[in-house]
Amino acid sequence: MCGIVGYVGKRNAADLLVKGLEKLEYRGYDSAGIAVINSNGKLEVQKVKGRLFNLEEKLKESPIKGNIGIGHTRWATHGAPSVLNSHPHINRTGTIAVVHNGIIENYIELREWLIEKGYKFITDTDTEVVPHLIDYYYEGDIVDASIKAVKKLQGSYALGIVSLNDPNKIVAVRKDCPLIVGLNKDENFIASDIPAVLNETRDVYFLEDNEFVVLSENGVEILDENKEKIEKEVYHVTWDADAAEKSGYDHFMLKEIHEQPKVTKDTMTSRIILGEDIKLDKINLTKEQIDKFNKVYIVACGTAYHAGIVGKYVIEKLARIPVEVDIASEFRYRNPIIDKNTLMIVVSQSGETADTLAAMRLAKNEGARVIAVTNVVGSTVSREADDVLYTWAGPEIAVASTKAYTTQLVAMYIIALYFAKNKGTLTDEEIEVIKKDMLELPEKEKEVLEHQDVIKKFAKDHFEETDMFYLGRGLDYAVAMEGSLKLKEISYIHSEAYAGGELKHGPIALIEFGTVVIAVATQPDLFEKMVSNIKEVKTRGAKVLAVALKGNENVEKTCDGAMYLPEVNPLLAPILAIIPLQLLSYYISIAKGCDVDKPRNLAKSVTVE
Ligand code: M6R
């Protein structure tokens, strides 16, 4: 994780670095720092523990003036959050500064080697080996030294480097961690993500693994490890910078929850049109190819994994292709059976999650075809997959994923319908009905968002709980898992999700007087079974909030509160049912005084294993 930025130009670097870091704080926020080559030709470093505003305060007290520098916001992996462990890290003579996102896996070996050569280490980080290595290899050219140093590194990294010996250049490189270059007149930037540069420029380069970039105010050169020049196309960002602002909402999470009707619509636009075939953008999968798939793996982490579980239900139900859903970190190490008739669908909001990327590379090596469902144009997943289906959720800033999840569900439905059409498992009429139901979803989501009273009250009454349980069957079980994750992430309340039918096999032992249970019951064919589960926990003293479809008001007789969703095709109900659960977590988090958008110990994008 972590966010890195760099600036070279005519303006005051410190101001631009801090502005850039503000947009990257979602990647980590336990400490922050910058290194600037000041107007007296000295390398000045300022680092703080905690949030970025601490750095801003520090810089107000002791401003740094200079036109070139690098910055970092940290999510600690090696070494506790502290001023010493925060980045930038410097070499022994204080002439080279480095910011790093990723993990240097062989740092212990490198550290010992450097200690033998007389280098001293003062931090617990893996990163500190990098400035020392560059120092070791420096023979008059910072680019050469950086290339030599990087050749010694194993692991993942996006690095930004400045040196007093070449005071007008930033050198940067990436491997398995995101890095973009922002291009502007008389100034250039590096950043972990586009929002960090979007107030300054819309023209960017996406760097590939092992590409080095050398930036000065006059231009940008991209080089391979042999210093051969690489030509790259400029990507012009079309989305609005406002999309990454709170627009009047108290928190990004609340804003993003409310954006769901719009992004659901955006993700369907041009793909789901009544009377026309489903379109998968540029993905060219013929009927023959689809018929050959003997297995589909959906692989992802966290919320994206929960979207994958819905994907399994709908692809199997509509297209009758066997689907396995895997957590990426498990998939990559379990020697899965993959061949050229395997289709892998990787789901990743950021497109940079380390485990998801590794799982995808493994499947590609074994000959599988890979479709990426991702939200970030130009992300590593999008570049390496055979095909991409973008979710058009726009930038998602809150660490807890909401709108990205909804759009991932939409993508799953689109893929399932496309397969069903090609495999002939549904008639054209049946497909048209589901498409029509899908197109009605945005209005129904708006309706759900307009009725938050029950949820707000339940949150007010229960924010002091220490445990909560989520129950569901079928698609509702997938929703329960996602609802439970949301609660854990932002309110720190312990919660578990169970398939209703599993209750009697153990978990019911945990139910006692006052235990809170959220029962998701939107599936008509499983409704009565869910009602039985609700009764089972009620009998043992649980307090139950049900989420059900309108027309099932009877459920209230068996529980303590109910939130009703507009009538909807049950297959599509997860898109509506997740909204009250997102809101519940949000209001509980607020009532507890938690940091909703930046929950403790988490980062938005998990680019380390
Ligand atoms: O960017 P990705 O979709 O690959 O991220 C996967 C998970 O890290 C992510 O969904 C995480 O679980 C979120 N914090 C959930 O709210």
Coordinates of C-alpha atoms and ligand atoms in Angstrom, one line a residue:
M1 CA 0.0 0.0 0.0
C2 CA 1.2 3.6 0.7
G3 CA 1.0 6.5 -1.7
I4 CA 3.9 8.2 -3.4
V5 CA 4.1 11.5 -5.3
G6 CA 6.9 13.5 -6.9
Y7 CA 7.0 17.0 -8.4
V8 CA 9.6 18.8 -10.6
G9 CA 8.9 22.2 -12.1
K10 CA 8.9 25.9 -11.3
R11 CA 6.4 25.9 -8.5
N12 CA 6.9 25.2 -4.8
A13 CA 7.3 21.4 -4.6
A14 CA 6.2 21.0 -0.9
D15 CA 2.7 22.5 -1.6
L16 CA 2.1 20.3 -4.6
L17 CA 3.4 17.2 -2.9
V18 CA 1.1 17.7 0.1
K19 CA -1.9 18.4 -2.3
G20 CA -1.1 15.2 -4.1
L21 CA -0.7 13.2 -0.9
E22 CA -4.1 14.4 0.2
K23 CA -5.6 12.5 -2.7
L24 CA -3.6 9.4 -1.9
E25 CA -4.3 9.2 1.9
Y26 CA -6.8 6.4 1.1
R27 CA -3.8 4.2 0.4
G28 CA -2.4 4.6 3.9
Y29 CA -2.4 7.2 6.6
D30 CA -0.2 6.2 9.6
S31 CA 2.6 8.6 8.7
A32 CA 3.7 11.0 6.0
G33 CA 6.7 12.8 4.8
I34 CA 8.4 14.7 2.0
A35 CA 11.9 15.4 0.8
V36 CA 12.6 18.5 -1.2
I37 CA 15.8 19.8 -2.7
N38 CA 15.6 23.3 -1.4
S39 CA 16.6 26.6 -3.0
N40 CA 20.0 26.5 -1.2
G41 CA 20.7 23.2 -2.8
K42 CA 20.2 21.1 0.3
L43 CA 18.0 18.0 0.7
E44 CA 15.4 18.8 3.3
V45 CA 13.2 16.0 4.8
Q46 CA 10.1 16.5 6.9
K47 CA 8.3 13.5 8.4
V48 CA 5.5 13.0 10.9
K49 CA 3.6 10.2 12.5
G50 CA -0.1 10.1 11.9
R51 CA -2.3 11.9 9.4
L52 CA -1.2 14.3 6.7
F53 CA -2.5 17.3 8.5
N54 CA 0.3 16.8 11.0
L55 CA 2.7 17.2 8.1
E56 CA 0.9 20.3 6.9
E57 CA 1.2 21.8 10.4
K58 CA 4.9 21.0 10.5
L59 CA 5.4 22.6 7.1
K60 CA 3.6 25.7 8.3
E61 CA 6.0 26.0 11.2
S62 CA 9.1 25.3 9.0
P63 CA 8.3 25.8 5.4
I64 CA 10.5 24.1 2.7
K65 CA 11.2 26.1 -0.4
G66 CA 12.3 24.3 -3.5
N67 CA 11.0 23.1 -6.9
I68 CA 11.7 19.4 -6.9
G69 CA 10.7 16.7 -4.3
I70 CA 9.0 13.5 -3.5
G71 CA 6.4 12.6 -0.9
H72 CA 4.8 9.6 0.8
T73 CA 1.8 8.6 2.8
R74 CA 2.4 5.3 4.6
W75 CA 0.6 2.1 5.5
A76 CA 3.1 0.3 7.7
T77 CA 4.3 -3.1 6.8
H78 CA 7.9 -3.3 8.0
G79 CA 8.4 -1.3 11.2
A80 CA 5.8 0.3 13.3
P81 CA 4.3 3.7 12.4
S82 CA 6.8 6.3 13.7
V83 CA 8.7 9.3 12.5
L84 CA 11.8 7.3 12.0
N85 CA 10.2 4.6 9.9
S86 CA 8.2 7.0 7.8
H87 CA 9.4 7.9 4.3
P88 CA 11.4 9.4 2.6
H89 CA 14.4 7.4 3.6
I90 CA 17.9 8.7 2.9
N91 CA 21.4 7.5 2.4
R92 CA 24.2 8.0 4.9
T93 CA 25.4 11.3 3.6
G94 CA 21.9 12.7 3.2
T95 CA 22.2 13.2 -0.6
I96 CA 19.7 10.6 -1.8
A97 CA 16.0 10.3 -0.8
V98 CA 13.6 7.6 -1.6
V99 CA 9.9 7.0 -1.3
H100 CA 8.6 3.4 -1.7
N101 CA 5.3 1.7 -2.1
G102 CA 5.5 -2.1 -1.9
I103 CA 7.7 -4.7 -0.1
I104 CA 11.3 -5.5 -0.6
E105 CA 11.3 -9.2 0.1
N106 CA 15.1 -9.7 0.2
Y107 CA 15.8 -6.7 2.4
I108 CA 17.3 -8.7 5.2
E109 CA 19.9 -10.2 2.9
L110 CA 20.6 -6.8 1.3
R111 CA 20.8 -5.1 4.7
E112 CA 23.4 -7.6 5.9
W113 CA 25.4 -7.2 2.7
L114 CA 25.3 -3.4 3.0
I115 CA 26.3 -3.6 6.7
E116 CA 29.3 -5.6 5.6
K117 CA 30.2 -2.7 3.3
G118 CA 30.0 -0.2 6.2
Y119 CA 26.4 1.1 5.9
K120 CA 24.4 1.8 9.0
F121 CA 20.7 1.3 9.4
I122 CA 18.5 3.4 11.6
T123 CA 15.0 2.2 10.8
D124 CA 13.1 -1.1 10.9
T125 CA 11.9 -0.7 7.3
D126 CA 12.6 -2.8 4.2
T127 CA 12.9 0.5 2.2
E128 CA 16.0 1.8 3.9
V129 CA 18.1 -0.6 1.8
V130 CA 17.2 1.3 -1.4
P131 CA 18.9 4.7 -0.7
H132 CA 22.0 2.8 0.5
L133 CA 22.1 0.6 -2.5
I134 CA 21.8 3.6 -4.8
D135 CA 24.5 5.2 -2.9
Y136 CA 26.7 2.1 -3.2
Y137 CA 26.3 2.0 -7.0
Y138 CA 26.5 5.8 -7.6
E139 CA 29.4 6.6 -9.9
G140 CA 28.2 9.9 -11.3
D141 CA 24.8 9.1 -12.7
I142 CA 21.7 8.7 -10.6
V143 CA 19.8 6.9 -13.3
D144 CA 22.6 4.2 -13.7
A145 CA 22.9 3.9 -10.0
S146 CA 19.1 3.5 -9.6
I147 CA 19.0 0.8 -12.4
K148 CA 21.8 -1.1 -10.7
A149 CA 20.2 -0.9 -7.3
V150 CA 16.8 -2.0 -8.6
K151 CA 18.3 -5.0 -10.2
K152 CA 19.2 -6.2 -6.7
L153 CA 15.6 -5.9 -5.4
Q154 CA 13.2 -8.7 -5.1
G155 CA 9.5 -8.0 -4.3
S156 CA 7.2 -5.2 -5.2
Y157 CA 7.9 -1.5 -5.5
A158 CA 7.0 1.8 -6.9
L159 CA 10.0 4.0 -6.1
G160 CA 10.5 7.8 -6.3
I161 CA 14.1 9.0 -6.0
V162 CA 15.8 12.4 -5.8
S163 CA 19.5 13.1 -5.4
L164 CA 21.6 16.2 -4.7
N165 CA 24.1 14.9 -7.3
D166 CA 21.4 15.3 -10.1
P167 CA 19.3 18.0 -8.5
N168 CA 17.0 18.5 -11.4
K169 CA 15.8 15.0 -11.9
I170 CA 13.3 12.6 -10.3
V171 CA 13.9 8.9 -11.1
A172 CA 11.1 6.5 -10.6
V173 CA 10.4 2.8 -11.4
R174 CA 7.7 0.3 -10.7
K175 CA 7.2 -3.4 -10.3
D176 CA 3.9 -4.8 -9.2
C177 CA 2.8 -1.5 -7.7
P178 CA 1.0 1.3 -9.5
L179 CA 2.8 4.3 -10.8
I180 CA 1.7 7.0 -13.2
V181 CA 3.4 10.1 -14.6
G182 CA 1.5 13.4 -14.9
L183 CA 2.6 15.6 -17.8
N184 CA 2.3 19.4 -17.8
K185 CA 4.0 22.4 -19.4
D186 CA 7.3 23.1 -17.6
E187 CA 6.5 20.6 -14.8
N188 CA 6.0 16.9 -14.4
F189 CA 4.7 14.6 -11.6
I190 CA 4.8 11.0 -10.5
A191 CA 2.0 9.5 -8.4
S192 CA 0.5 6.2 -7.3
D193 CA -2.8 7.2 -8.7
I194 CA -4.4 9.7 -11.0
P195 CA -6.4 11.8 -8.5
A196 CA -3.1 12.9 -7.0
V197 CA -2.3 14.9 -10.2
L198 CA -5.8 15.6 -11.6
N199 CA -6.0 19.2 -10.3
E200 CA -2.8 19.9 -12.3
T201 CA -3.0 17.8 -15.4
R202 CA -5.2 15.3 -17.3
D203 CA -2.3 13.9 -19.4
V204 CA -0.7 10.9 -18.0
Y205 CA 1.5 7.9 -18.8
F206 CA 0.9 4.5 -17.2
L207 CA 4.2 2.9 -16.4
E208 CA 4.7 -0.8 -16.9
D209 CA 6.7 -3.1 -14.7
N210 CA 10.5 -2.5 -14.8
E211 CA 10.1 0.8 -16.7
F212 CA 12.2 3.6 -15.4
V213 CA 11.1 7.2 -15.8
V214 CA 13.3 10.2 -15.5
L215 CA 11.5 13.5 -15.0
S216 CA 12.8 17.0 -15.2
E217 CA 10.9 20.3 -15.6
N218 CA 11.6 20.1 -19.3
G219 CA 10.4 16.6 -20.1
V220 CA 10.0 12.9 -19.3
E221 CA 12.0 10.0 -20.6
I222 CA 11.0 6.4 -20.2
L223 CA 13.7 3.8 -20.2
D224 CA 14.0 0.1 -19.9
E225 CA 16.6 -1.6 -17.7
N226 CA 19.2 -1.3 -20.4
K227 CA 18.5 2.5 -20.7
E228 CA 16.8 2.0 -24.1
K229 CA 14.1 4.6 -24.7
I230 CA 10.5 3.5 -24.6
E231 CA 7.8 5.3 -26.5
K232 CA 4.5 5.6 -24.8
E233 CA 1.1 6.9 -25.6
V234 CA -0.3 9.7 -23.5
Y235 CA -3.6 8.9 -21.8
H236 CA -6.0 11.8 -21.5
V237 CA -8.1 11.5 -18.4
T238 CA -11.7 12.4 -19.1
W239 CA -13.4 11.9 -15.8
D240 CA -14.0 14.9 -13.6
A241 CA -11.8 15.9 -10.7
D242 CA -15.0 16.6 -8.7
A243 CA -15.8 12.9 -8.8
A244 CA -13.0 12.6 -6.3
E245 CA -14.5 15.3 -3.9
K246 CA -17.1 14.9 -1.2
S247 CA -19.6 17.3 -3.0
G248 CA -21.4 18.3 0.2
Y249 CA -21.6 14.9 1.9
D250 CA -20.0 14.5 5.3
H251 CA -18.0 11.5 4.1
F252 CA -16.9 9.9 0.9
M253 CA -18.6 6.7 1.9
L254 CA -22.0 8.4 2.2
K255 CA -21.5 10.2 -1.1
E256 CA -20.5 6.9 -2.8
I257 CA -23.5 5.1 -1.3
H258 CA -25.7 7.8 -2.8
E259 CA -24.0 7.5 -6.2
Q260 CA -25.1 3.9 -6.6
P261 CA -28.1 4.6 -8.8
K262 CA -26.0 6.7 -11.2
V263 CA -23.1 4.2 -11.4
T264 CA -25.4 1.3 -11.8
K265 CA -26.8 3.0 -14.8
D266 CA -23.4 4.0 -16.1
T267 CA -22.2 0.4 -15.9
M268 CA -25.2 -0.8 -17.9
T269 CA -25.1 2.0 -20.5
S270 CA -24.3 0.8 -24.0
R271 CA -24.2 -2.8 -22.8
I272 CA -27.8 -3.5 -21.9
I273 CA -30.2 -2.1 -24.5
L274 CA -33.6 -3.5 -24.9
G275 CA -34.0 -5.3 -28.2
E276 CA -30.3 -5.5 -28.8
D277 CA -27.7 -8.1 -28.0
I278 CA -25.7 -7.7 -24.8
K279 CA -22.4 -6.0 -25.5
L280 CA -19.2 -6.7 -23.6
D281 CA -17.3 -3.7 -25.0
K282 CA -14.3 -5.0 -26.9
I283 CA -14.4 -8.5 -25.5
N284 CA -14.7 -10.9 -28.4
L285 CA -15.9 -14.2 -27.0
T286 CA -17.5 -16.4 -29.6
K287 CA -20.1 -19.0 -29.0
E288 CA -17.5 -21.7 -29.8
Q289 CA -15.1 -20.3 -27.2
I290 CA -17.7 -20.0 -24.5
D291 CA -18.9 -23.6 -25.2
K292 CA -15.3 -24.8 -24.6
F293 CA -15.1 -23.3 -21.1
N294 CA -15.3 -26.2 -18.8
K295 CA -14.7 -24.2 -15.7
V296 CA -15.0 -20.5 -14.6
Y297 CA -12.9 -19.3 -11.7
I298 CA -13.9 -15.9 -10.2
V299 CA -11.0 -14.7 -8.2
A300 CA -10.8 -11.6 -6.0
C301 CA -10.4 -10.3 -2.5
G302 CA -12.7 -8.7 0.1
T303 CA -15.7 -7.0 -1.3
A304 CA -14.8 -7.9 -4.8
Y305 CA -14.8 -11.6 -3.7
H306 CA -18.3 -11.1 -2.3
A307 CA -19.3 -9.8 -5.7
G308 CA -17.8 -12.9 -7.2
I309 CA -20.0 -15.1 -5.0
V310 CA -23.0 -13.4 -6.5
G311 CA -21.4 -13.9 -9.9
K312 CA -21.2 -17.6 -9.2
Y313 CA -24.9 -17.8 -8.4
V314 CA -26.0 -15.9 -11.5
I315 CA -23.6 -17.5 -14.0
E316 CA -24.4 -21.0 -12.9
K317 CA -28.1 -20.2 -12.8
L318 CA -28.4 -18.4 -16.1
A319 CA -25.6 -19.9 -18.2
R320 CA -25.2 -23.3 -16.5
I321 CA -21.4 -23.2 -16.5
P322 CA -19.7 -24.5 -13.3
V323 CA -18.1 -21.6 -11.4
E324 CA -15.7 -21.7 -8.5
V325 CA -15.1 -18.5 -6.5
D326 CA -11.8 -18.1 -4.8
I327 CA -10.1 -15.7 -2.5
A328 CA -7.1 -14.6 -4.5
S329 CA -4.6 -15.2 -1.7
E330 CA -5.8 -18.8 -1.4
F331 CA -6.1 -19.5 -5.1
R332 CA -2.5 -18.6 -5.8
Y333 CA -1.1 -21.1 -3.4
R334 CA -3.5 -24.1 -3.8
N335 CA -2.3 -25.4 -7.1
P336 CA -5.6 -25.0 -8.8
I337 CA -6.5 -27.0 -11.9
I338 CA -6.3 -24.7 -14.9
D339 CA -6.0 -25.3 -18.6
K340 CA -6.8 -23.6 -21.8
N341 CA -10.5 -24.3 -21.4
T342 CA -10.5 -22.4 -18.1
L343 CA -11.9 -18.9 -17.9
M344 CA -10.8 -16.7 -15.1
I345 CA -12.8 -13.6 -14.1
V346 CA -10.7 -11.4 -11.8
V347 CA -12.7 -8.7 -10.0
S348 CA -10.8 -5.8 -8.5
Q349 CA -11.9 -2.2 -8.0
S350 CA -8.4 -0.9 -8.0
G351 CA -6.9 -3.4 -10.4
E352 CA -3.8 -3.3 -8.3
T353 CA -4.5 -5.8 -5.5
A354 CA -1.3 -7.9 -5.2
D355 CA -2.9 -11.3 -4.5
T356 CA -5.5 -10.8 -7.3
L357 CA -2.7 -9.9 -9.7
A358 CA -0.6 -12.9 -8.7
A359 CA -3.6 -15.2 -9.2
M360 CA -4.3 -13.7 -12.6
R361 CA -0.7 -14.2 -13.7
L362 CA -0.7 -17.8 -12.5
A363 CA -3.9 -18.5 -14.5
K364 CA -2.5 -16.8 -17.6
N365 CA 0.7 -18.9 -17.4
E366 CA -1.3 -22.0 -17.3
G367 CA -3.2 -21.0 -20.4
A368 CA -6.5 -19.7 -19.0
R369 CA -8.3 -16.8 -20.6
V370 CA -8.7 -13.9 -18.2
I371 CA -11.4 -11.3 -18.1
A372 CA -10.8 -8.4 -15.7
V373 CA -13.7 -6.7 -14.1
T374 CA -12.1 -3.5 -12.8
N375 CA -12.9 0.1 -12.1
V376 CA -9.6 1.7 -12.9
V377 CA -8.7 2.4 -16.4
G378 CA -5.0 1.6 -17.1
S379 CA -4.6 -0.4 -13.8
T380 CA -2.3 -3.4 -13.9
V381 CA -5.1 -5.9 -14.0
S382 CA -6.7 -4.1 -17.0
R383 CA -3.4 -4.1 -18.9
E384 CA -2.5 -7.7 -18.2
A385 CA -5.8 -9.4 -18.6
D386 CA -6.9 -10.7 -22.0
D387 CA -10.1 -8.7 -21.8
V388 CA -11.5 -6.0 -19.7
L389 CA -15.0 -5.1 -18.6
Y390 CA -14.8 -1.8 -16.8
T391 CA -17.2 -1.0 -13.9
W392 CA -18.0 2.7 -14.4
A393 CA -18.2 3.5 -10.7
G394 CA -15.9 6.5 -10.9
P395 CA -13.2 7.1 -8.3
E396 CA -14.0 5.3 -5.1
I397 CA -12.2 7.1 -2.2
A398 CA -13.7 5.7 1.0
V399 CA -11.7 2.6 2.1
A400 CA -15.0 0.7 2.5
S401 CA -16.1 -0.3 -0.9
T402 CA -19.8 0.5 -1.8
K403 CA -20.5 1.7 -5.3
A404 CA -17.7 -0.3 -6.7
Y405 CA -19.4 -3.5 -5.3
T406 CA -22.7 -2.6 -6.9
T407 CA -21.1 -2.1 -10.3
Q408 CA -19.2 -5.3 -9.9
L409 CA -22.6 -7.0 -9.4
V410 CA -23.9 -5.3 -12.6
A411 CA -20.8 -6.6 -14.4
M412 CA -21.5 -10.2 -13.2
Y413 CA -25.1 -10.0 -14.5
I414 CA -23.9 -8.7 -17.8
I415 CA -21.4 -11.5 -18.2
A416 CA -24.0 -14.1 -17.1
L417 CA -26.5 -12.9 -19.6
Y418 CA -23.9 -12.8 -22.4
F419 CA -23.0 -16.4 -21.7
A420 CA -26.6 -17.5 -21.4
K421 CA -27.4 -16.0 -24.7
N422 CA -24.4 -17.7 -26.4
K423 CA -25.0 -21.0 -24.7
G424 CA -28.7 -20.9 -25.4
T425 CA -29.6 -21.5 -21.8
L426 CA -32.1 -18.7 -21.8
T427 CA -34.5 -17.7 -24.5
D428 CA -34.3 -14.2 -26.0
E429 CA -37.6 -13.4 -24.3
E430 CA -36.2 -14.5 -20.9
I431 CA -33.1 -12.4 -21.5
E432 CA -35.2 -9.3 -22.4
V433 CA -37.2 -9.6 -19.1
I434 CA -34.0 -9.6 -17.0
K435 CA -32.6 -6.7 -19.0
K436 CA -35.7 -4.7 -18.5
D437 CA -35.6 -5.5 -14.7
M438 CA -31.9 -4.4 -14.7
L439 CA -32.7 -1.1 -16.4
E440 CA -35.3 -0.4 -13.6
L441 CA -32.6 -0.9 -10.9
P442 CA -31.4 2.7 -10.7
E443 CA -34.8 4.1 -9.9
K444 CA -35.3 1.3 -7.3
E445 CA -32.0 2.1 -5.7
K446 CA -33.0 5.7 -5.4
E447 CA -36.2 4.6 -3.6
V448 CA -34.2 2.5 -1.1
L449 CA -31.9 5.5 -0.4
E450 CA -35.0 7.7 0.3
H451 CA -36.1 5.5 3.2
Q452 CA -33.3 5.4 5.7
D453 CA -35.3 6.0 8.9
V454 CA -35.5 2.4 10.0
I455 CA -31.8 2.0 9.5
K456 CA -30.9 5.2 11.3
K457 CA -33.0 4.2 14.3
F458 CA -31.6 0.7 14.4
A459 CA -28.0 2.1 14.2
K460 CA -28.8 4.6 17.1
D461 CA -30.2 1.8 19.2
H462 CA -27.4 -0.7 18.6
F463 CA -24.2 1.2 18.0
E464 CA -22.8 0.0 21.3
E465 CA -23.1 -3.7 20.5
T466 CA -19.9 -5.7 20.5
D467 CA -21.2 -8.5 18.2
M468 CA -23.6 -8.8 15.3
F469 CA -24.7 -11.6 13.1
Y470 CA -25.8 -11.5 9.5
L471 CA -27.9 -14.3 8.0
G472 CA -29.1 -15.1 4.5
R473 CA -29.7 -17.9 2.1
G474 CA -28.7 -18.2 -1.5
L475 CA -27.9 -14.7 -2.9
D476 CA -28.9 -13.2 0.4
Y477 CA -26.0 -15.1 2.0
A478 CA -23.6 -13.3 -0.3
V479 CA -25.2 -10.0 0.6
A480 CA -24.9 -10.9 4.3
M481 CA -21.2 -11.5 3.9
E482 CA -20.7 -8.1 2.4
G483 CA -22.9 -6.4 5.0
S484 CA -20.9 -8.0 7.7
L485 CA -17.6 -7.0 6.2
K486 CA -18.8 -3.4 6.0
L487 CA -19.7 -3.3 9.6
K488 CA -16.4 -4.8 10.8
E489 CA -14.4 -2.4 8.6
I490 CA -15.8 0.9 9.7
S491 CA -17.3 0.3 13.1
Y492 CA -14.9 -2.3 14.5
I493 CA -17.8 -4.3 15.8
H494 CA -17.2 -8.0 15.6
S495 CA -19.6 -9.6 13.1
E496 CA -20.1 -12.8 11.3
A497 CA -22.2 -13.9 8.3
Y498 CA -23.8 -17.3 8.2
A499 CA -25.9 -19.2 5.7
G500 CA -29.2 -19.5 7.4
G501 CA -29.1 -23.3 7.0
E502 CA -25.8 -23.5 8.8
L503 CA -27.1 -21.9 12.0
K504 CA -28.0 -25.1 13.7
H505 CA -24.6 -26.6 12.9
G506 CA -22.8 -24.5 15.5
P507 CA -23.3 -20.7 15.3
I508 CA -26.7 -20.8 17.1
A509 CA -24.7 -21.5 20.2
L510 CA -23.6 -17.8 20.1
I511 CA -27.1 -16.4 20.2
E512 CA -28.2 -15.2 23.6
F513 CA -30.5 -12.5 25.0
G514 CA -30.0 -9.3 23.1
T515 CA -27.7 -10.6 20.4
V516 CA -28.3 -8.6 17.2
V517 CA -29.1 -10.5 14.0
I518 CA -29.6 -8.9 10.6
A519 CA -31.6 -11.3 8.5
V520 CA -31.6 -10.7 4.7
A521 CA -34.7 -12.4 3.2
T522 CA -35.3 -11.3 -0.3
Q523 CA -35.4 -14.6 -2.1
P524 CA -39.0 -15.8 -2.5
D525 CA -38.1 -19.5 -2.8
L526 CA -36.1 -19.4 0.4
F527 CA -38.2 -16.9 2.3
E528 CA -40.1 -19.3 4.5
K529 CA -36.8 -21.0 5.4
M530 CA -35.4 -17.6 6.4
V531 CA -38.5 -16.9 8.5
S532 CA -37.8 -20.2 10.4
N533 CA -34.2 -19.1 11.0
I534 CA -35.4 -15.8 12.3
K535 CA -37.8 -17.6 14.7
E536 CA -35.0 -19.8 15.8
V537 CA -32.8 -16.9 16.9
K538 CA -35.8 -14.9 18.3
T539 CA -36.7 -17.8 20.5
R540 CA -33.2 -17.5 22.0
G541 CA -33.5 -13.8 22.7
A542 CA -32.0 -12.2 19.6
K543 CA -32.9 -8.8 18.4
V544 CA -33.6 -9.1 14.7
L545 CA -33.7 -6.6 11.8
A546 CA -35.0 -8.0 8.6
V547 CA -34.3 -6.8 5.1
A548 CA -37.1 -8.1 2.9
L549 CA -39.0 -7.1 -0.3
K550 CA -42.2 -5.2 -0.1
G551 CA -45.2 -7.5 0.1
N552 CA -43.6 -9.5 2.8
E553 CA -44.6 -7.2 5.7
N554 CA -45.6 -10.3 7.7
V555 CA -42.0 -10.8 8.5
E556 CA -42.3 -8.0 11.0
K557 CA -44.4 -10.3 13.3
T558 CA -41.3 -12.4 13.8
C559 CA -38.6 -9.6 14.2
D560 CA -37.9 -6.3 15.9
G561 CA -37.6 -4.1 12.8
A562 CA -37.7 -4.5 9.0
M563 CA -36.5 -2.6 6.1
Y564 CA -38.5 -3.2 2.9
L565 CA -37.1 -3.0 -0.6
P566 CA -39.0 -2.3 -3.8
E567 CA -40.3 -5.4 -5.5
V568 CA -37.5 -6.6 -7.8
N569 CA -36.5 -9.6 -9.8
P570 CA -35.0 -11.8 -6.9
L571 CA -31.9 -12.4 -9.0
L572 CA -31.2 -8.7 -8.9
A573 CA -32.1 -8.2 -5.3
P574 CA -28.5 -8.1 -4.0
I575 CA -28.1 -4.7 -5.7
L576 CA -30.9 -3.3 -3.5
A577 CA -30.4 -5.3 -0.4
I578 CA -26.8 -4.2 0.2
I579 CA -27.8 -0.5 0.4
P580 CA -29.5 -0.7 3.9
L581 CA -26.5 -2.8 5.1
Q582 CA -24.0 -0.2 3.9
L583 CA -26.1 2.6 5.5
L584 CA -26.4 0.6 8.8
S585 CA -22.6 0.3 9.0
Y586 CA -22.2 4.0 8.1
Y587 CA -24.6 5.3 10.8
I588 CA -23.2 2.9 13.4
S589 CA -19.7 4.1 12.6
I590 CA -20.7 7.7 12.9
A591 CA -22.5 7.1 16.2
K592 CA -19.4 5.4 17.5
G593 CA -17.3 8.4 16.4
C594 CA -15.1 6.2 14.1
D595 CA -13.2 7.5 11.2
V596 CA -15.6 6.3 8.5
D597 CA -13.5 7.0 5.4
K598 CA -10.2 5.9 6.8
P599 CA -10.8 3.1 9.2
R600 CA -7.9 1.9 11.4
N601 CA -5.4 -0.6 10.1
L602 CA -6.9 -0.6 6.6
A603 CA -5.9 0.9 3.2
K604 CA -7.9 1.2 0.1
S605 CA -5.6 -0.6 -2.2
V606 CA -3.7 -3.7 -0.9
T607 CA -0.7 -3.7 -3.2
V608 CA 1.3 -5.9 -0.9
E609 CA 0.8 -9.6 -0.2
Ligands
M6R1 O1 -9.2 -3.1 -5.3 P1 -9.8 -4.4 -5.0 O2 -11.2 -4.6 -5.4 O3 -9.0 -5.5 -5.6 O4 -9.8 -4.6 -3.4 C1 -10.1 -5.8 -2.8 C2 -10.3 -5.6 -1.3 O5 -9.1 -5.1 -0.7 C3 -11.4 -4.6 -1.0 O6 -12.6 -4.9 -1.6 C4 -11.6 -4.4 0.5 O7 -12.1 -5.6 1.1 C5 -12.5 -3.2 0.8 N1 -11.9 -2.4 1.9 C6 -13.8 -3.6 1.2 O8 -14.6 -2.6 1.6

